[in-house]
């Protein structure tokens, strides 16, 4: 008989009853009573050994399921404790980080208030110097216009030089062309 038919050797109702018993024991001992040390259920493979030899594979599977339930629960508890400690540390770290950010923001705010006070003081002084500032602006504008006109003149000079150079090259090329034409004409037979 194949391995796939092993489960059919026993009625499903018996299998369900045993699995339910394992689950109930686990639930009563762990979830309800919340014992610190997990006690495995009384029903183990040894209790099932009175079954026939043909049911041994099924019994081993049931025991594996039972063990895995308890091992998983222990592992879950440990993991939950680790996660809780990790979350607590993260919360502490977040609080420290937020406190540091708040201090930095307060410091920046104080610096900005100082800068604002300095700007107000400069503004009040500048209001007193408005006539002088207008005169300075006028002088600066005149100076700027003079510099701009000077640059424009320099630019036009450069353009003129470039054009003059092109004209000179054109004249030279024209003369060379005329000399070449005369030479070619003189070489033609009569």
Coordinates of N, CA and C in Angstrom, one line a residue:
X1 N 0.8 -1.2 0.0 CA 0.0 0.0 0.0 C 0.9 1.3 0.0
X2 N 0.6 2.3 -0.8 CA 1.4 3.4 -1.0 C 1.3 4.3 0.3
X3 N 2.3 5.3 0.3 CA 2.3 6.2 1.5 C 1.1 7.1 1.5
X4 N 0.6 7.4 0.3 CA -0.6 8.3 0.2 C -1.8 7.7 0.8
X5 N -1.8 6.4 1.0 CA -3.0 5.8 1.6 C -2.9 5.5 3.0
X6 N -1.8 5.9 3.7 CA -1.6 5.6 5.1 C -2.7 6.3 5.9
X7 N -3.1 7.5 5.6 CA -4.1 8.2 6.4 C -5.5 7.5 6.3
X8 N -5.7 6.7 5.3 CA -7.0 6.0 5.1 C -7.0 4.8 6.0
X9 N -5.9 4.4 6.7 CA -5.9 3.2 7.5 C -6.8 3.4 8.8
X10 N -6.9 4.7 9.2 CA -7.7 5.0 10.4 C -8.8 5.9 10.0
X11 N -9.9 5.9 10.7 CA -11.0 6.8 10.4 C -10.6 8.2 10.6
X12 N -11.1 9.1 9.8 CA -10.8 10.5 9.9 C -11.3 11.1 11.2
X13 N -12.4 10.5 11.7 CA -12.9 11.0 13.0 C -11.9 10.8 14.1
X14 N -11.1 9.6 14.1 CA -10.1 9.4 15.1 C -9.0 10.4 15.0
X15 N -8.6 10.7 13.7 CA -7.5 11.6 13.5 C -7.9 13.0 14.0
X16 N -9.1 13.4 13.6 CA -9.6 14.7 14.0 C -9.7 14.8 15.6
X17 N -10.1 13.7 16.2 CA -10.2 13.8 17.7 C -8.8 13.9 18.3
X18 N -7.8 13.2 17.8 CA -6.5 13.3 18.4 C -5.9 14.7 18.2
X19 N -6.1 15.2 16.9 CA -5.5 16.6 16.6 C -6.2 17.6 17.5
X20 N -7.5 17.5 17.7 CA -8.3 18.4 18.5 C -7.8 18.3 20.0
X21 N -7.5 17.1 20.4 CA -7.0 16.9 21.8 C -5.7 17.6 22.0
X22 N -4.8 17.5 21.0 CA -3.5 18.2 21.1 C -3.7 19.7 21.1
X23 N -4.5 20.2 20.2 CA -4.8 21.6 20.1 C -5.4 22.1 21.4
X24 N -6.4 21.4 22.0 CA -7.0 21.8 23.2 C -6.1 21.9 24.4
X25 N -5.2 20.8 24.5 CA -4.2 20.8 25.5 C -3.3 22.0 25.4
X26 N -2.8 22.3 24.2 CA -1.9 23.4 24.0 C -2.6 24.7 24.3
X27 N -3.9 24.9 23.9 CA -4.6 26.1 24.2 C -4.8 26.3 25.6
X28 N -5.2 25.2 26.3 CA -5.5 25.3 27.8 C -4.2 25.6 28.6
X29 N -3.1 25.0 28.2 CA -1.9 25.1 29.0 C -1.1 26.4 28.7
X30 N -1.2 26.9 27.4 CA -0.4 28.1 27.0 C -1.2 29.3 27.0
X31 N -2.3 29.3 26.2 CA -3.1 30.5 26.0 C -3.9 30.9 27.2
X32 N -4.6 29.9 27.8 CA -5.5 30.2 28.9 C -4.7 30.4 30.2
X33 N -3.9 29.5 30.6 CA -3.1 29.5 31.8 C -1.9 30.5 31.7
X34 N -1.4 30.6 30.5 CA -0.2 31.5 30.3 C 0.9 31.1 31.2
X35 N 1.3 29.9 31.2 CA 2.4 29.4 32.0 C 3.7 30.0 31.4
X36 N 4.7 30.4 32.3 CA 5.9 30.9 31.7 C 6.7 29.8 31.0
X37 N 6.7 28.6 31.5 CA 7.3 27.4 30.9 C 6.2 26.6 30.2
X38 N 6.4 26.4 28.9 CA 5.4 25.7 28.2 C 5.6 24.2 28.4
X39 N 4.5 23.6 28.9 CA 4.4 22.1 29.1 C 3.8 21.5 27.9
X40 N 4.5 20.5 27.3 CA 4.0 19.8 26.2 C 2.8 19.0 26.6
X41 N 1.9 18.7 25.7 CA 0.7 17.9 26.0 C 1.0 16.5 26.4
X42 N 0.1 16.0 27.1 CA 0.4 14.6 27.6 C 0.3 13.6 26.4
X43 N -0.5 13.9 25.4 CA -0.6 13.0 24.3 C 0.6 13.2 23.4
X44 N 1.4 12.2 23.3 CA 2.6 12.2 22.4 C 2.6 10.9 21.6
X45 N 3.7 10.7 20.9 CA 3.8 9.5 20.1 C 3.7 8.3 21.0
X46 N 4.2 8.4 22.2 CA 4.2 7.2 23.1 C 2.8 6.8 23.4
X47 N 1.9 7.8 23.5 CA 0.5 7.5 23.7 C -0.2 6.8 22.5
X48 N 0.4 7.2 21.4 CA -0.2 6.6 20.2 C 0.4 5.3 19.8
X49 N 1.5 4.8 20.5 CA 2.2 3.6 20.1 C 1.3 2.4 20.2
X50 N 0.2 2.5 20.9 CA -0.6 1.3 21.1 C -1.4 1.0 19.8
X51 N -1.3 2.0 18.9 CA -2.0 1.7 17.6 C -1.2 0.7 16.8
X52 N -1.7 0.2 15.7 CA -1.1 -0.8 14.9 C 0.2 -0.2 14.2
X53 N 1.0 -1.1 13.7 CA 2.3 -0.7 13.1 C 2.0 0.1 11.8
X54 N 0.9 -0.2 11.2 CA 0.6 0.5 9.9 C 0.3 2.0 10.2
X55 N 0.0 2.4 11.4 CA -0.4 3.8 11.7 C 0.9 4.5 12.2
X56 N 2.0 4.0 12.2 CA 3.2 4.6 12.8 C 3.6 5.9 12.1
X57 N 3.5 5.9 10.7 CA 3.8 7.1 10.0 C 2.9 8.2 10.3
X58 N 1.6 7.9 10.4 CA 0.6 8.9 10.8 C 0.9 9.5 12.2
X59 N 1.3 8.6 13.1 CA 1.6 9.0 14.5 C 2.8 10.0 14.5
X60 N 3.8 9.6 13.7 CA 5.0 10.5 13.7 C 4.6 11.9 13.2
X61 N 3.7 11.9 12.2 CA 3.3 13.2 11.6 C 2.5 14.0 12.6
X62 N 1.7 13.3 13.4 CA 0.9 14.0 14.4 C 1.9 14.6 15.5
X63 N 2.9 13.8 15.9 CA 3.8 14.3 16.9 C 4.6 15.5 16.3
X64 N 5.0 15.4 15.1 CA 5.7 16.5 14.5 C 4.9 17.8 14.5
X65 N 3.6 17.6 14.2 CA 2.7 18.8 14.2 C 2.6 19.3 15.7
X66 N 2.5 18.4 16.6 CA 2.4 18.9 18.0 C 3.6 19.6 18.5
X67 N 4.8 19.0 18.1 CA 6.1 19.6 18.5 C 6.2 21.0 17.9
X68 N 5.8 21.0 16.6 CA 6.0 22.3 15.9 C 5.1 23.4 16.5
X69 N 3.9 23.0 16.9 CA 3.0 24.0 17.6 C 3.7 24.6 18.8
X70 N 4.3 23.8 19.7 CA 4.9 24.3 20.9 C 6.2 25.0 20.6
X71 N 7.0 24.5 19.7 CA 8.3 25.1 19.3 C 8.0 26.5 18.7
X72 N 6.9 26.5 17.8 CA 6.6 27.8 17.2 C 6.1 28.8 18.3
X73 N 5.4 28.3 19.3 CA 4.9 29.2 20.3 C 6.1 29.8 21.1
X74 N 7.0 28.9 21.5 CA 8.2 29.4 22.3 C 9.0 30.4 21.5
X75 N 9.1 30.0 20.2 CA 9.9 30.9 19.3 C 9.1 32.3 19.2
X76 N 7.8 32.2 19.1 CA 7.0 33.4 18.9 C 7.1 34.3 20.2
X77 N 7.1 33.7 21.3 CA 7.2 34.4 22.6 C 8.6 35.1 22.6
X78 N 9.6 34.4 22.3 CA 11.0 35.0 22.3 C 11.1 36.1 21.3
X79 N 10.5 35.9 20.2 CA 10.6 36.9 19.1 C 9.8 38.1 19.5
X80 N 8.6 37.9 20.1 CA 7.8 39.0 20.6 C 8.5 39.8 21.6
X81 N 9.3 39.2 22.5 CA 10.0 39.9 23.5 C 11.1 40.7 22.9
X82 N 11.8 40.1 21.9 CA 12.8 40.8 21.2 C 12.3 42.1 20.5
X83 N 11.1 41.8 19.8 CA 10.5 42.9 19.1 C 10.1 44.0 20.1
X84 N 9.5 43.6 21.2 CA 9.1 44.6 22.2 C 10.3 45.5 22.7
X85 N 11.4 44.8 23.0 CA 12.6 45.5 23.4 C 13.1 46.4 22.3
X86 N 13.1 45.9 21.1 CA 13.5 46.7 20.0 C 12.7 47.9 19.8
X87 N 11.3 47.8 19.9 CA 10.4 48.9 19.7 C 10.6 49.9 20.8
X88 N 10.9 49.4 22.1 CA 11.1 50.3 23.2 C 12.3 51.1 23.0
X89 N 13.4 50.5 22.5 CA 14.7 51.2 22.2 C 14.5 52.2 21.1
X90 N 13.7 51.8 20.1 CA 13.5 52.7 19.0 C 12.7 53.9 19.4
X91 N 11.7 53.7 20.3 CA 11.0 54.8 20.9 C 11.9 55.8 21.7
X92 N 12.7 55.2 22.5 CA 13.7 56.0 23.3 C 14.6 56.8 22.3
X93 N 15.1 56.1 21.3 CA 15.9 56.8 20.3 C 15.2 57.9 19.6
X94 N 13.9 57.6 19.2 CA 13.1 58.7 18.6 C 12.9 59.9 19.5
X95 N 12.7 59.6 20.8 CA 12.5 60.7 21.7 C 13.8 61.6 21.8
X96 N 14.9 60.9 21.9 CA 16.2 61.6 22.0 C 16.5 62.4 20.7
X97 N 16.2 61.7 19.5 CA 16.3 62.4 18.3 C 15.4 63.7 18.2
X98 N 14.2 63.5 18.6 CA 13.3 64.6 18.5 C 13.7 65.8 19.5
X99 N 14.2 65.4 20.6 CA 14.7 66.4 21.6 C 15.8 67.2 21.0
X100 N 16.7 66.4 20.3 CA 17.9 67.1 19.7 C 17.4 68.0 18.6
X101 N 16.5 67.6 17.8 CA 15.9 68.4 16.7 C 15.3 69.7 17.2
X102 N 14.5 69.5 18.4 CA 13.9 70.7 19.0 C 14.9 71.7 19.4
X103 N 16.0 71.2 20.1 CA 17.0 72.1 20.5 C 17.7 72.8 19.4
X104 N 17.9 72.1 18.3 CA 18.5 72.7 17.1 C 17.6 73.8 16.5
X105 N 16.3 73.4 16.4 CA 15.3 74.4 15.9 C 15.3 75.7 16.8
X106 N 15.3 75.5 18.1 CA 15.3 76.6 19.0 C 16.5 77.5 18.8
X107 N 17.7 76.8 18.6 CA 18.9 77.6 18.4 C 18.8 78.3 17.1
X108 N 18.3 77.7 16.0 CA 18.2 78.4 14.8 C 17.2 79.6 14.9
X109 N 16.2 79.3 15.6 CA 15.2 80.4 15.8 C 15.8 81.6 16.5
X110 N 16.6 81.3 17.6 CA 17.3 82.4 18.3 C 18.3 83.2 17.3
X111 N 19.0 82.4 16.5 CA 19.9 83.0 15.6 C 19.2 83.9 14.6
X112 N 18.0 83.4 14.1 CA 17.2 84.2 13.1 C 16.7 85.4 13.8
X113 N 16.3 85.4 15.0 CA 15.8 86.5 15.7 C 16.9 87.6 15.9
X114 N 18.1 87.1 16.1 CA 19.2 88.0 16.2 C 19.5 88.7 14.9
X115 N 19.5 87.9 13.8 CA 19.7 88.4 12.5 C 18.6 89.5 12.1
X116 N 17.3 89.1 12.5 CA 16.2 90.1 12.2 C 16.5 91.4 13.0
X117 N 16.9 91.3 14.2 CA 17.2 92.5 15.0 C 18.3 93.3 14.3
X118 N 19.3 92.7 13.8 CA 20.4 93.4 13.2 C 19.9 94.0 11.9
X119 N 19.0 93.3 11.1 CA 18.5 93.9 9.9 C 17.6 95.1 10.2
X120 N 16.8 95.0 11.2 CA 16.0 96.2 11.6 C 16.9 97.4 12.0
X121 N 18.0 97.1 12.7 CA 18.9 98.2 13.0 C 19.5 98.8 11.8
X122 N 19.9 98.0 10.8 CA 20.5 98.5 9.6 C 19.5 99.3 8.8
X123 N 18.3 98.8 8.8 CA 17.2 99.5 8.1 C 17.0 100.9 8.6
X124 N 16.9 100.9 10.0 CA 16.7 102.2 10.6 C 17.9 103.2 10.3
X125 N 19.1 102.7 10.3 CA 20.2 103.5 9.9 C 20.2 104.0 8.5
X126 N 19.8 103.0 7.6 CA 19.7 103.3 6.2 C 18.7 104.4 5.9
X127 N 17.6 104.4 6.6 CA 16.5 105.4 6.4 C 17.1 106.8 6.7
X128 N 18.0 106.9 7.6 CA 18.7 108.2 7.9 C 19.6 108.6 6.8
X129 N 20.2 107.6 6.1 CA 21.2 107.9 5.0 C 20.6 107.9 3.6
X130 N 19.2 107.9 3.5 CA 18.6 107.9 2.2 C 19.1 108.9 1.3
X131 N 19.2 110.2 1.7 CA 19.7 111.2 0.8 C 21.1 110.9 0.3
X132 N 22.0 110.5 1.2 CA 23.3 110.1 0.8 C 23.3 108.9 -0.2
X133 N 22.4 108.0 0.1 CA 22.3 106.8 -0.7 C 21.9 107.1 -2.1
X134 N 20.9 108.1 -2.2 CA 20.5 108.5 -3.5 C 21.6 109.1 -4.4
X135 N 22.4 109.9 -3.7 CA 23.5 110.5 -4.3 C 24.5 109.5 -4.8
X136 N 24.8 108.5 -3.9 CA 25.7 107.4 -4.3 C 25.1 106.6 -5.5
X137 N 23.8 106.4 -5.4 CA 23.2 105.6 -6.6 C 23.4 106.4 -7.9
X138 N 23.1 107.7 -7.8 CA 23.3 108.5 -9.0 C 24.7 108.4 -9.6
X139 N 25.7 108.6 -8.6 CA 27.1 108.5 -9.1 C 27.4 107.1 -9.7
X140 N 26.9 106.1 -9.0 CA 27.1 104.7 -9.5 C 26.5 104.5 -10.9
X141 N 25.3 105.1 -11.1 CA 24.6 105.0 -12.4 C 25.4 105.7 -13.5
X142 N 25.9 106.9 -13.2 CA 26.7 107.6 -14.2 C 28.0 106.8 -14.5
X143 N 28.6 106.3 -13.4 CA 29.8 105.5 -13.7 C 29.5 104.3 -14.5
X144 N 28.4 103.7 -14.2 CA 28.0 102.5 -15.0 C 27.8 102.8 -16.5
X145 N 27.1 104.0 -16.7 CA 26.9 104.4 -18.1 C 28.2 104.7 -18.8
X146 N 29.1 105.3 -18.1 CA 30.4 105.6 -18.8 C 31.2 104.3 -19.1
X147 N 31.1 103.4 -18.2 CA 31.8 102.1 -18.4 C 31.1 101.4 -19.6
X148 N 29.8 101.4 -19.6 CA 29.1 100.7 -20.7 C 29.4 101.3 -22.1
X149 N 29.5 102.7 -22.1 CA 29.8 103.4 -23.4 C 31.2 103.0 -23.8
X150 N 32.1 103.0 -22.8 CA 33.5 102.7 -23.1 C 33.6 101.3 -23.7
X151 N 32.9 100.3 -23.1 CA 32.9 98.9 -23.6 C 32.3 98.9 -25.0
X152 N 31.3 99.6 -25.3 CA 30.6 99.6 -26.6 C 31.6 100.2 -27.6
X153 N 32.3 101.2 -27.3 CA 33.3 101.8 -28.2 C 34.4 100.7 -28.5
X154 N 34.9 100.0 -27.4 CA 35.9 99.0 -27.6 C 35.4 97.9 -28.5
X155 N 34.1 97.5 -28.3 CA 33.6 96.5 -29.1 C 33.5 96.9 -30.6
X156 N 33.1 98.1 -30.9 CA 33.0 98.6 -32.2 C 34.4 98.7 -32.9
X157 N 35.4 99.0 -32.0 CA 36.8 99.1 -32.6 C 37.2 97.7 -33.0
X158 N 36.9 96.7 -32.2 CA 37.3 95.3 -32.5 C 36.6 94.9 -33.8
X159 N 35.3 95.2 -33.9 CA 34.5 94.9 -35.1 C 35.2 95.5 -36.4
X160 N 35.5 96.8 -36.2 CA 36.2 97.5 -37.3 C 37.5 96.9 -37.7
X161 N 38.3 96.5 -36.7 CA 39.6 95.9 -37.0 C 39.4 94.6 -37.7
X162 N 38.4 93.8 -37.3 CA 38.1 92.5 -38.0 C 37.7 92.8 -39.4
X163 N 36.8 93.8 -39.6 CA 36.4 94.1 -41.0 C 37.5 94.6 -41.9
X164 N 38.3 95.5 -41.3 CA 39.5 96.0 -42.0 C 40.4 94.9 -42.4
X165 N 40.6 93.9 -41.5 CA 41.5 92.7 -41.8 C 40.9 91.9 -43.0
X166 N 39.6 91.7 -43.0 CA 38.9 91.0 -44.0 C 39.0 91.7 -45.4
X167 N 38.9 93.1 -45.3 CA 39.0 93.9 -46.6 C 40.4 93.7 -47.1
X168 N 41.4 93.8 -46.2 CA 42.8 93.7 -46.7 C 43.1 92.4 -47.3
X169 N 42.6 91.3 -46.7 CA 42.8 90.0 -47.2 C 42.1 89.8 -48.6
X170 N 40.9 90.5 -48.7 CA 40.1 90.4 -50.0 C 40.9 91.1 -51.1
X171 N 41.5 92.3 -50.8 CA 42.3 93.0 -51.8 C 43.5 92.2 -52.2
X172 N 44.2 91.6 -51.2 CA 45.3 90.8 -51.6 C 44.9 89.6 -52.5
X173 N 43.8 89.0 -52.1 CA 43.4 87.8 -52.9 C 43.0 88.3 -54.3
X174 N 42.4 89.5 -54.4 CA 42.0 90.0 -55.7 C 43.2 90.3 -56.6
X175 N 44.3 90.9 -56.0 CA 45.5 91.1 -56.7 C 46.2 89.9 -57.2
X176 N 46.2 88.9 -56.3 CA 46.8 87.6 -56.7 C 46.0 87.0 -57.8
X177 N 44.7 87.1 -57.7 CA 43.8 86.5 -58.8 C 44.1 87.2 -60.1
X178 N 44.3 88.6 -60.1 CA 44.5 89.3 -61.3 C 45.9 88.9 -61.9
X179 N 46.9 88.8 -61.0 CA 48.2 88.4 -61.5 C 48.2 87.0 -62.1
X180 N 47.4 86.1 -61.5 CA 47.3 84.7 -62.0 C 46.6 84.7 -63.4
X181 N 45.6 85.6 -63.5 CA 44.9 85.7 -64.8 C 45.8 86.2 -65.9
X182 N 46.6 87.2 -65.6 CA 47.6 87.8 -66.6 C 48.6 86.7 -67.0
X183 N 49.0 85.9 -66.0 CA 50.0 84.9 -66.3 C 49.4 83.8 -67.2
X184 N 48.2 83.4 -66.9 CA 47.5 82.4 -67.7 C 47.3 82.9 -69.1
X185 N 46.9 84.2 -69.2 CA 46.7 84.8 -70.6 C 48.0 84.9 -71.4
X186 N 49.1 85.2 -70.7 CA 50.4 85.3 -71.4 C 50.9 83.9 -71.8
X187 N 50.4 82.9 -71.2 CA 50.9 81.5 -71.6 C 50.1 80.9 -72.7
X188 N 48.9 81.5 -73.1 CA 48.1 81.0 -74.1 C 48.8 81.2 -75.5
X189 N 48.7 80.3 -76.4 CA 49.3 80.5 -77.7 C 48.5 81.5 -78.5
X190 N 49.2 82.2 -79.4 CA 48.5 83.2 -80.3 C 47.7 82.5 -81.4

